[in-house]
CSV table of C-alpha atoms (C1' of nucleotides) in Angstrom, one decimal:
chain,number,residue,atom,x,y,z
A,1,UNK,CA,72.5,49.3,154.6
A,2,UNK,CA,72.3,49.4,158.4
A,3,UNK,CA,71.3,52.8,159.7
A,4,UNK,CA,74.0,55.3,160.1
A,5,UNK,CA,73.1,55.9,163.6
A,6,UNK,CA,71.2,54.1,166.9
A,7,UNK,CA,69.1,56.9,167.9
A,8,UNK,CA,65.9,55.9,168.0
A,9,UNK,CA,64.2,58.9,168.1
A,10,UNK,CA,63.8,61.6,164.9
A,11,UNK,CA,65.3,64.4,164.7
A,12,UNK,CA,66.3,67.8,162.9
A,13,UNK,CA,70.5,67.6,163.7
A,14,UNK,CA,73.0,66.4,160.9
A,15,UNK,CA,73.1,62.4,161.0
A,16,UNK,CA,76.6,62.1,162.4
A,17,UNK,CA,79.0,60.8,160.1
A,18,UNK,CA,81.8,58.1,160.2
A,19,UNK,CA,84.4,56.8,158.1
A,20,UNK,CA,82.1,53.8,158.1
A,21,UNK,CA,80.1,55.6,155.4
A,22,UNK,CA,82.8,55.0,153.0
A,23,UNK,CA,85.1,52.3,154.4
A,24,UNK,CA,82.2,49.9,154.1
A,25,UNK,CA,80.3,50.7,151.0
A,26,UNK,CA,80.3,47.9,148.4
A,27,UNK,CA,81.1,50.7,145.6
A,28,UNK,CA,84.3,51.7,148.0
A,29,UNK,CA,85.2,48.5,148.2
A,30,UNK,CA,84.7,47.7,144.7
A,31,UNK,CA,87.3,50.7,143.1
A,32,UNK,CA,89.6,49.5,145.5
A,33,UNK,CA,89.7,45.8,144.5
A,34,UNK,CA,89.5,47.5,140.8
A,35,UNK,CA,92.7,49.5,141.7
A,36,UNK,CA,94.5,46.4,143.1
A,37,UNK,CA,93.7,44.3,140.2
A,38,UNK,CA,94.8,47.2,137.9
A,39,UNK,CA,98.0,47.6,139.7
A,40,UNK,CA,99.1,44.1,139.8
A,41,UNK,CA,98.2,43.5,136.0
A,42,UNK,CA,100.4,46.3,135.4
A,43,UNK,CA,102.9,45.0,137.8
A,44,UNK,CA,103.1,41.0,136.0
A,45,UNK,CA,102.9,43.0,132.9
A,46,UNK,CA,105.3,45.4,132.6
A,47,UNK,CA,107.5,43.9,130.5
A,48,UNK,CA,104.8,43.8,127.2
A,49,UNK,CA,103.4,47.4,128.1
A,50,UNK,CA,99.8,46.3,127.6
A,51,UNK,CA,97.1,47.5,129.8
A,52,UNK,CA,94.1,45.6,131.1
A,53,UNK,CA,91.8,47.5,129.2
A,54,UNK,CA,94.3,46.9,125.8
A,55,UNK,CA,94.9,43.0,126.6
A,56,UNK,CA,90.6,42.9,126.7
A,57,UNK,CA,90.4,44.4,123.6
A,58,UNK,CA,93.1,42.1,122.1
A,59,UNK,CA,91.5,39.1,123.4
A,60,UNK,CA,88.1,39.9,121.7
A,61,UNK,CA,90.1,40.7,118.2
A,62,UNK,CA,91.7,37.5,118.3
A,63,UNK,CA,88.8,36.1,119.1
A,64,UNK,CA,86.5,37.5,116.6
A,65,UNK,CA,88.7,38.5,113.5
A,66,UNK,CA,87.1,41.4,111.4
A,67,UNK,CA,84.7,42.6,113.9
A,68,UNK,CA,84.2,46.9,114.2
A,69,UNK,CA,85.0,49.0,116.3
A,70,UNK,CA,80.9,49.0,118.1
A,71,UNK,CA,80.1,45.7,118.6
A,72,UNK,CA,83.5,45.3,120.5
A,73,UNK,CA,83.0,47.9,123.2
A,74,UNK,CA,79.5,45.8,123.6
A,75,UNK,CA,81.3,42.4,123.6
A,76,UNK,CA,83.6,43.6,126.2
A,77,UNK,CA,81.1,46.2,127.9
A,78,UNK,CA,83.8,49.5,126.8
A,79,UNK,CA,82.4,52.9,126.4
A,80,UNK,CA,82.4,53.7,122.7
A,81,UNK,CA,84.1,56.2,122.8
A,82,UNK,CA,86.7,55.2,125.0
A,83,UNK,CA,87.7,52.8,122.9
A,84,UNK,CA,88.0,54.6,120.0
A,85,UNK,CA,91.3,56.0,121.8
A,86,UNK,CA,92.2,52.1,123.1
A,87,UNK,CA,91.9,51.2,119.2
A,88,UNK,CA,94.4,54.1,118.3
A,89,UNK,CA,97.0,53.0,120.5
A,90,UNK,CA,97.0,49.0,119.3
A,91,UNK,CA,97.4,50.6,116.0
A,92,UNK,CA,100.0,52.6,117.0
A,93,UNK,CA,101.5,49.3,118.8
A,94,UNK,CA,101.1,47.8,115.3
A,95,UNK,CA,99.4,44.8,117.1
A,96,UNK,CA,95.6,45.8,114.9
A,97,UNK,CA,95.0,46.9,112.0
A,98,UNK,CA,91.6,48.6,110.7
A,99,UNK,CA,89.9,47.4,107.0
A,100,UNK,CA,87.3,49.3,105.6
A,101,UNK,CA,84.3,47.3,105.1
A,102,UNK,CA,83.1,46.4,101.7
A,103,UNK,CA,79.8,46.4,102.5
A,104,UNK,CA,79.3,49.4,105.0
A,105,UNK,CA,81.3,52.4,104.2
A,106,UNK,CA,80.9,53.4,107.6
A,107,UNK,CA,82.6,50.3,109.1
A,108,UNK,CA,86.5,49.9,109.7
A,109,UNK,CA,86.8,46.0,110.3
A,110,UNK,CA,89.7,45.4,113.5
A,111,UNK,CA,92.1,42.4,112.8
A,112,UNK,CA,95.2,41.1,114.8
A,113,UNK,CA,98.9,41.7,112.9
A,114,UNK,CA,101.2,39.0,113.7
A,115,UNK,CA,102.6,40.6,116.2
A,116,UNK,CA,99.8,41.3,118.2
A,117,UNK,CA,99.0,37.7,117.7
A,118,UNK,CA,102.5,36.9,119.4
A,119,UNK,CA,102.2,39.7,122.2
A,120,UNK,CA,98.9,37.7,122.9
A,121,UNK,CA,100.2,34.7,123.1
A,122,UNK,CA,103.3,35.7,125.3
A,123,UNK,CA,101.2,37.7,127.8
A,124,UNK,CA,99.0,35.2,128.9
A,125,UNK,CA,101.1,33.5,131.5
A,126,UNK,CA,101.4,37.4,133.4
A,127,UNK,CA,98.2,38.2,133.4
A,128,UNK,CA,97.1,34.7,134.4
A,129,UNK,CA,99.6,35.5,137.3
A,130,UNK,CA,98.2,38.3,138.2
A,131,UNK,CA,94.5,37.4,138.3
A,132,UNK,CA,95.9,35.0,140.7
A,133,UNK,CA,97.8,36.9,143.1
A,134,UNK,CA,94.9,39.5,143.4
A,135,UNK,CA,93.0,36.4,144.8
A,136,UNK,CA,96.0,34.5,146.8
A,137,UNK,CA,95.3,36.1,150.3
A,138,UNK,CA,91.9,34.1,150.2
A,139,UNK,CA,91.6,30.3,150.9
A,140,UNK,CA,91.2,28.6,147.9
A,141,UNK,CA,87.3,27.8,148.8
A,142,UNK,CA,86.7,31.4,149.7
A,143,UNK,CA,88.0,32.5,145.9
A,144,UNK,CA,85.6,30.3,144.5
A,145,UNK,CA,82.4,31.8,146.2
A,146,UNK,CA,83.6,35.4,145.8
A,147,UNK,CA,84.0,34.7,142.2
A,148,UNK,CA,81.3,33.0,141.8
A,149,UNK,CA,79.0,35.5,143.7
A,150,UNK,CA,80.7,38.6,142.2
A,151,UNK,CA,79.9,36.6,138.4
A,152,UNK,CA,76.5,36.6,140.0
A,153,UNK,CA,76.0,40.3,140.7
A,154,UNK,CA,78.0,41.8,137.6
A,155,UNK,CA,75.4,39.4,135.5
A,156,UNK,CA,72.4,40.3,137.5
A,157,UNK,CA,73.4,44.0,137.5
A,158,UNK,CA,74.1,44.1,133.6
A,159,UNK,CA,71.6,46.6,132.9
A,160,UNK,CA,72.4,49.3,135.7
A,161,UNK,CA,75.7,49.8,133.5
A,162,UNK,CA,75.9,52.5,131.0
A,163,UNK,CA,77.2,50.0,129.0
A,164,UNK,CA,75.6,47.0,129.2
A,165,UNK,CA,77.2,43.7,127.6
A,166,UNK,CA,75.8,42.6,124.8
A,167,UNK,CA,78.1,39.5,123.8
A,168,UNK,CA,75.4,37.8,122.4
A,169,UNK,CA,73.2,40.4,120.1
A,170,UNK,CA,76.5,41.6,118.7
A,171,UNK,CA,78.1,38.6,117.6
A,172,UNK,CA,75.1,37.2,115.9
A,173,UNK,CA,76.1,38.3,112.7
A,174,UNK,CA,79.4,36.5,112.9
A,175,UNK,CA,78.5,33.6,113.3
A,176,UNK,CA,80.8,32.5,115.6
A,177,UNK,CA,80.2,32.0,120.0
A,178,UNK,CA,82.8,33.7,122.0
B,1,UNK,CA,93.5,29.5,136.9
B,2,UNK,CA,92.7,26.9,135.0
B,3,UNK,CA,95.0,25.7,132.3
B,4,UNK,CA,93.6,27.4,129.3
B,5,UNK,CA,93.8,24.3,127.2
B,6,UNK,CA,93.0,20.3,127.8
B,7,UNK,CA,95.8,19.5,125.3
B,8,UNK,CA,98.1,16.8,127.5
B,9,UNK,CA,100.8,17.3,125.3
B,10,UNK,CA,103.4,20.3,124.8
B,11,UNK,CA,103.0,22.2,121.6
B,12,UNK,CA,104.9,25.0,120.2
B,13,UNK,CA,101.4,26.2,118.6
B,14,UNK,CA,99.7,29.1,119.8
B,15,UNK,CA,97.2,28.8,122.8
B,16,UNK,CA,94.2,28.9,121.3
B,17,UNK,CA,92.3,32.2,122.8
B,18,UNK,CA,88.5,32.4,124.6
B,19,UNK,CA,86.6,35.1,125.8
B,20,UNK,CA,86.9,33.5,129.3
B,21,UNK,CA,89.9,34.9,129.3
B,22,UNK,CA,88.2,37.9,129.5
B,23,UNK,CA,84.9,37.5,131.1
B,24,UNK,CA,86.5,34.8,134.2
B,25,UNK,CA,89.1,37.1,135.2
B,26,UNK,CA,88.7,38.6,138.6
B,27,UNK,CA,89.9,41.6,137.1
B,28,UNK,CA,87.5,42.2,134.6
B,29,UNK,CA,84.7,41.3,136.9
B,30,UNK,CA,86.2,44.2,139.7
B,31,UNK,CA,86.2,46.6,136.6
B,32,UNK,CA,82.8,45.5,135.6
B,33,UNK,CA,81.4,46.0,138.9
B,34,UNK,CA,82.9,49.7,139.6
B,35,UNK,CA,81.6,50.4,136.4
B,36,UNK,CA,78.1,49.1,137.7
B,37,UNK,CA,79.2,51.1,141.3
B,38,UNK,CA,79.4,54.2,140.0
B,39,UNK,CA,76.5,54.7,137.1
B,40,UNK,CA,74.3,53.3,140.0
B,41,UNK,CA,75.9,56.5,142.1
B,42,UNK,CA,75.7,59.1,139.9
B,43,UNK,CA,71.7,57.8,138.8
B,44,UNK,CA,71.2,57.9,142.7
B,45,UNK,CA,73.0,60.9,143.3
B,46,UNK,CA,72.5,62.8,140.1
B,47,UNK,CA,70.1,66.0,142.3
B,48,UNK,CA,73.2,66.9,144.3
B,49,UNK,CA,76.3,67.0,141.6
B,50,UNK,CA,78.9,64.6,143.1
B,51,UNK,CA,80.6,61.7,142.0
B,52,UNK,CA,81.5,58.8,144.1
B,53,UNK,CA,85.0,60.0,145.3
B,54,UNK,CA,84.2,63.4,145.9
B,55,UNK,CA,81.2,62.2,148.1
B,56,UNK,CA,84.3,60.2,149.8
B,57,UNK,CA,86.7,63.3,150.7
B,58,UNK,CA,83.8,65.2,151.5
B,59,UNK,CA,83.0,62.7,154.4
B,60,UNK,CA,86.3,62.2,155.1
B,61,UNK,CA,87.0,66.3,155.4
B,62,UNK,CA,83.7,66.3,157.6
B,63,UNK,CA,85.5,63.5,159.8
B,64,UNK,CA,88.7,64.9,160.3
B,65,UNK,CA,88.4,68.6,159.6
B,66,UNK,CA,91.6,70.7,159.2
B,67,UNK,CA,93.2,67.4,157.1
B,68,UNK,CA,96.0,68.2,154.6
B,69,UNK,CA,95.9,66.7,151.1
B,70,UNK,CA,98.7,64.2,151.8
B,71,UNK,CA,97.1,62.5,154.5
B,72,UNK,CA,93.7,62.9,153.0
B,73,UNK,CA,94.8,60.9,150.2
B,74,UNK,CA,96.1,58.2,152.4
B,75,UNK,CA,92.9,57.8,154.4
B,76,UNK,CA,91.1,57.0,151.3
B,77,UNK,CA,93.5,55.3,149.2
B,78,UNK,CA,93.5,58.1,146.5
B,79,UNK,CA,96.1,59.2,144.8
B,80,UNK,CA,97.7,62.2,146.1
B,81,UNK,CA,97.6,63.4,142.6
B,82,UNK,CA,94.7,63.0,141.3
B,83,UNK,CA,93.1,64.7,144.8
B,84,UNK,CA,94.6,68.1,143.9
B,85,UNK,CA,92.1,68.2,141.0
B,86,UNK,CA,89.0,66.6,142.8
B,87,UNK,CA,90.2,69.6,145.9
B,88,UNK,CA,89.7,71.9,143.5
B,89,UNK,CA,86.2,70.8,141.9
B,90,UNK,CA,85.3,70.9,145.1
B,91,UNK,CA,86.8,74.1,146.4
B,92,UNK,CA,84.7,75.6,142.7
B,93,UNK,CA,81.5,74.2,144.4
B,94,UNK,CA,82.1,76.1,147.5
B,95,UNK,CA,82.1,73.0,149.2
B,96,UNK,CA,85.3,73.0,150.8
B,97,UNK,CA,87.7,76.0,151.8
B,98,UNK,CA,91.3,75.4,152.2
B,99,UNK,CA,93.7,77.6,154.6
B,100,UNK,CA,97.3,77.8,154.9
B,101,UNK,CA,98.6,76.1,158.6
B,102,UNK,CA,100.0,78.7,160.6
B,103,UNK,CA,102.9,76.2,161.4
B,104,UNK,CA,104.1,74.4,157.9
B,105,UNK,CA,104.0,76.8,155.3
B,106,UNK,CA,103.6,74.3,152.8
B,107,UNK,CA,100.5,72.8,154.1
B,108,UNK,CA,96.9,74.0,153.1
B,109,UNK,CA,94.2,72.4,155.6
B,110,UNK,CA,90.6,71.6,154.4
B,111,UNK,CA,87.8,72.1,156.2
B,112,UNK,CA,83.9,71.8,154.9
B,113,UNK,CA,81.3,75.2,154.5
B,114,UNK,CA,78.5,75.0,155.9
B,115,UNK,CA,77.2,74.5,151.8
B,116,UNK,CA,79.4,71.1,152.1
B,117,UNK,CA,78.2,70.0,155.5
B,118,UNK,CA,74.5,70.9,154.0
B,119,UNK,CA,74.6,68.9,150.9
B,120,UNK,CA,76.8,65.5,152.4
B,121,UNK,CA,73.8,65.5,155.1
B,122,UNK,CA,71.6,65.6,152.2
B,123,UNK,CA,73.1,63.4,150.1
B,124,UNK,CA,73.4,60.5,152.4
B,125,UNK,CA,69.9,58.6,151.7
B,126,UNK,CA,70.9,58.8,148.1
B,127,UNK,CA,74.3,57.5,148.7
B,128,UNK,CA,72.9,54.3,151.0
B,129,UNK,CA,69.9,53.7,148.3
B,130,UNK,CA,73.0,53.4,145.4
B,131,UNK,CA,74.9,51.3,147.5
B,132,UNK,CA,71.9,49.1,148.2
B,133,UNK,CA,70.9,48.6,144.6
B,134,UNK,CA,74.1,47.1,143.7
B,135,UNK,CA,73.6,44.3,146.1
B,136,UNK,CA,70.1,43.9,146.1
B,137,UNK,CA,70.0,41.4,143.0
B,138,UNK,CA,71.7,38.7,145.3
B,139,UNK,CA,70.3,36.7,148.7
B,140,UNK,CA,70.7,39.1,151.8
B,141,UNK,CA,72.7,36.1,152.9
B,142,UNK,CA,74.9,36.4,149.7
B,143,UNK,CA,75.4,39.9,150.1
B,144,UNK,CA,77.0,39.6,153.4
B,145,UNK,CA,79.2,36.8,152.5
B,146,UNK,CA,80.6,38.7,149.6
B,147,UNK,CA,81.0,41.9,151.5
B,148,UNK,CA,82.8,39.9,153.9
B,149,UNK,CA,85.2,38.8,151.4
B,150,UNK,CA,85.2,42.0,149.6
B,151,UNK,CA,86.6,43.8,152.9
B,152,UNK,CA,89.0,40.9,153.6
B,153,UNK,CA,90.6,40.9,150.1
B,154,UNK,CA,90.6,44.3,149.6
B,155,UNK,CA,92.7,44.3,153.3
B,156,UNK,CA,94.6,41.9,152.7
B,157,UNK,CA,95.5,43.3,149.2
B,158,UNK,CA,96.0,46.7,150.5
B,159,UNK,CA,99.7,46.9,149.8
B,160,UNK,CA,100.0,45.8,146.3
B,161,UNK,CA,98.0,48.9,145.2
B,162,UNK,CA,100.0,51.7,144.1
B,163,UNK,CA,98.4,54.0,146.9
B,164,UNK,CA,97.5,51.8,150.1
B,165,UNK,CA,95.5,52.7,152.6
B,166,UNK,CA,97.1,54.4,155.2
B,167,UNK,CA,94.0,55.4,157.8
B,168,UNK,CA,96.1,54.7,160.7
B,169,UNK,CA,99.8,56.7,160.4
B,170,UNK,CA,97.8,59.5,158.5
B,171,UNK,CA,95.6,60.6,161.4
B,172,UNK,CA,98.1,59.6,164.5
B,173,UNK,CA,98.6,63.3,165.0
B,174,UNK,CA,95.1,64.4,164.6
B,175,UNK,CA,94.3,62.6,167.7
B,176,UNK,CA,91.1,61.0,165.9
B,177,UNK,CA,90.2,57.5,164.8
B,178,UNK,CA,87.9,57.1,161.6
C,1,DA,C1',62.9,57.9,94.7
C,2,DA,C1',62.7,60.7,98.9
C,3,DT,C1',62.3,61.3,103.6
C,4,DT,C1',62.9,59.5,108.2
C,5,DG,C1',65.4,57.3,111.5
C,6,DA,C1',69.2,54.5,113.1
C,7,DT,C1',74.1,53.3,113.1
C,8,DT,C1',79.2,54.2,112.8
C,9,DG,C1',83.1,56.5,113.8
C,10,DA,C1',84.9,60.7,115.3
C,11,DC,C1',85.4,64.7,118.3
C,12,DA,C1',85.1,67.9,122.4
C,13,DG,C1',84.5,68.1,127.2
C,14,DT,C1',84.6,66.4,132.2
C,15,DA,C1',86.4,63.3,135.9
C,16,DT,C1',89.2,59.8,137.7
C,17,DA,C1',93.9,57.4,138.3
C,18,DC,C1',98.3,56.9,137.6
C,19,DT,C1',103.6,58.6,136.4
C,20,DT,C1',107.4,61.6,136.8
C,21,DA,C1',109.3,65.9,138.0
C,22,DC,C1',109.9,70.2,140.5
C,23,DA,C1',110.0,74.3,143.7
C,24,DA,C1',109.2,75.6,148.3
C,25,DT,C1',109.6,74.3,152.7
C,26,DA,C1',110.9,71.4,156.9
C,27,DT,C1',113.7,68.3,159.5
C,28,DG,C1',117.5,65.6,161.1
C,29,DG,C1',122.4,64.7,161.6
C,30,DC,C1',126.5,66.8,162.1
D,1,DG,C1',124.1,76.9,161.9
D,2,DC,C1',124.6,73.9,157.6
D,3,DC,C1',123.6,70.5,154.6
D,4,DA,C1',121.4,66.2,152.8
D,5,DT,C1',117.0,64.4,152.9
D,6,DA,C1',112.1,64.2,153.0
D,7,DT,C1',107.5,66.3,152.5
D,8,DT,C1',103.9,69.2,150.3
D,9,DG,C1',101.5,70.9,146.8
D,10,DT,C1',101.5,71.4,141.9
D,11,DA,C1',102.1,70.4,137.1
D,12,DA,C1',102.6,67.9,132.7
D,13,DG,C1',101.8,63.6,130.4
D,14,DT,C1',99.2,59.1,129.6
D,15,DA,C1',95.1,56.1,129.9
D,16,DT,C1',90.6,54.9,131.1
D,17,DA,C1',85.5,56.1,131.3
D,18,DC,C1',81.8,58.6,130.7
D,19,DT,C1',78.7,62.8,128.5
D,20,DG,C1',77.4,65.0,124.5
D,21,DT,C1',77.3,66.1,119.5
D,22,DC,C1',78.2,65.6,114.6
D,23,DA,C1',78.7,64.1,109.6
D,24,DA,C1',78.5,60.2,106.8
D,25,DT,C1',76.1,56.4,105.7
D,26,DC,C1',72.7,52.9,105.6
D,27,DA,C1',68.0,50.9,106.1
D,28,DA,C1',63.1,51.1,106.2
D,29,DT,C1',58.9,53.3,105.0
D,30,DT,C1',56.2,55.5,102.3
DNA sequence: AATTGATTGACAGTATACTTACAATATGGC
DNA sequence: GCCATATTGTAAGTATACTGTCAATCAATT
């Protein structure tokens, strides 16, 4: 961060402020790409009435059949609790449905129906269309380094997140790589 | 994108499903990062009580004072919506008083207290030392070439969000530039 | 076996972020 | 001056995204 103003000298008055001091924060600039990318998944997405957060979710299901409710929102890096409501709704949807497991009294296992197994399928040409248009205004070379920087930093920055990914340590029990 | 399978051959079978459909998305990477953006804010910030967008209008109240909600929202791509409530927090903090415009009855102007000028001065350090955390994991170099892109994409994306930023046509008649 | 501590899912509460709708008010064309 | 249209603030409704807390359950230790 450059300092917000040239005056070399100390001094008791207010710092001056400009726009600059939110127009060109990295965390500005951030929601706003997060906003974009939310709008256009909505946008190439309509017609399945899935949102980004929903499609994640069903991805991870699909993925990893019969795994609960707290080791997803650590797979895909979800509050807990929010999910709680996201798993609701794909019930609802009848695309889930939720086992109690043997085992663990406590645990309700999550598993695709058919049809969220088809909505899965027949989404994934819209939101592959909209992953891309949110990075069409770049030149092709330019996508590659700011995806390949911003995998960088959301790695490197794993911890600083309330909710930390933890693909690895939760899958371990099933046996299976993601 | 990718195809998401090497099969040369048309199938009706269903494409089979990996996380990186999840975890290489742009998308999920933007959300990851906010995510990252704003629990580094809030840890940062957490002595003076404001979250990320409310630190945003306050600056941009301080920048423009006597701005109406509309334009407000359009000079940092909020939604004109969702304002009303953050107004109000801050309006409950004392932060902000709002008064009717003597010329368009339905208008209420904002303007800072000295209590909001008091803690946005205050809160600035905090605000730069969150915003320099979630860079500082990558090359000074790196961070610079993804802010760079960052701003461009985020620019050139600008219209496909539901609430574009509109810094210019809101302010015209304030007779200030941000 | 009994207690302690951790985990799981659920719930309440706050704060964005969007949708649609609506009443009050302004404005422009006529 | 009047009327269709647009703007402003507000509200209700949905969906994330977090904070807590809680009861039920399980696991680990004694």
């Amino acid at each position: 961060m450059p300092p917000r103003t040239s005056s070399p000298m100390p001094s008791s008055k207010p710092t001056p402020v400009t726009m600059d001091a939110v127009y060109t924060a990295p965390g500005y600039l951030f929601r706003r790409m997060q906003q974009i990318a939310v709008a256009l998944f909505i946008e190439e997405c309509k017609a399945f009435d899935l949102t980004p957060v929903q499609y994640a979710a069903l991805v991870t299901i699909s993925t990893h059949p019969g795994i609960d409710a707290t080791r997803l929102s650590a797979v895909i890096a979800f509050d807990r609790s929010t999910l709680g409501n996201v798993i609701e709704r794909l019930q609802a949807k009848e695309y889930i449905v939720r086992k109690p497991a043997p085992e663990d009294k406590r645990v309700k296992l999550l598993y695709l129906t058919k049809a969220g197994a088809s909505v899965l399928n027949d989404i994934m040409p819209s939101v592959d269309k909209a992953q891309a248009r949110m990075m069409q205004p770049l030149k092709p070379a330019d996508r590659k380094t700011l995806l390949s920087l911003l995998t960088q930093l959301v790695d490197l920055n794993n911890e600083a997140s309330r909710v930390p990914l933890r693909a690895e340590d939760a899958l371990e029990h099933l046996g299976r790589s993601g």
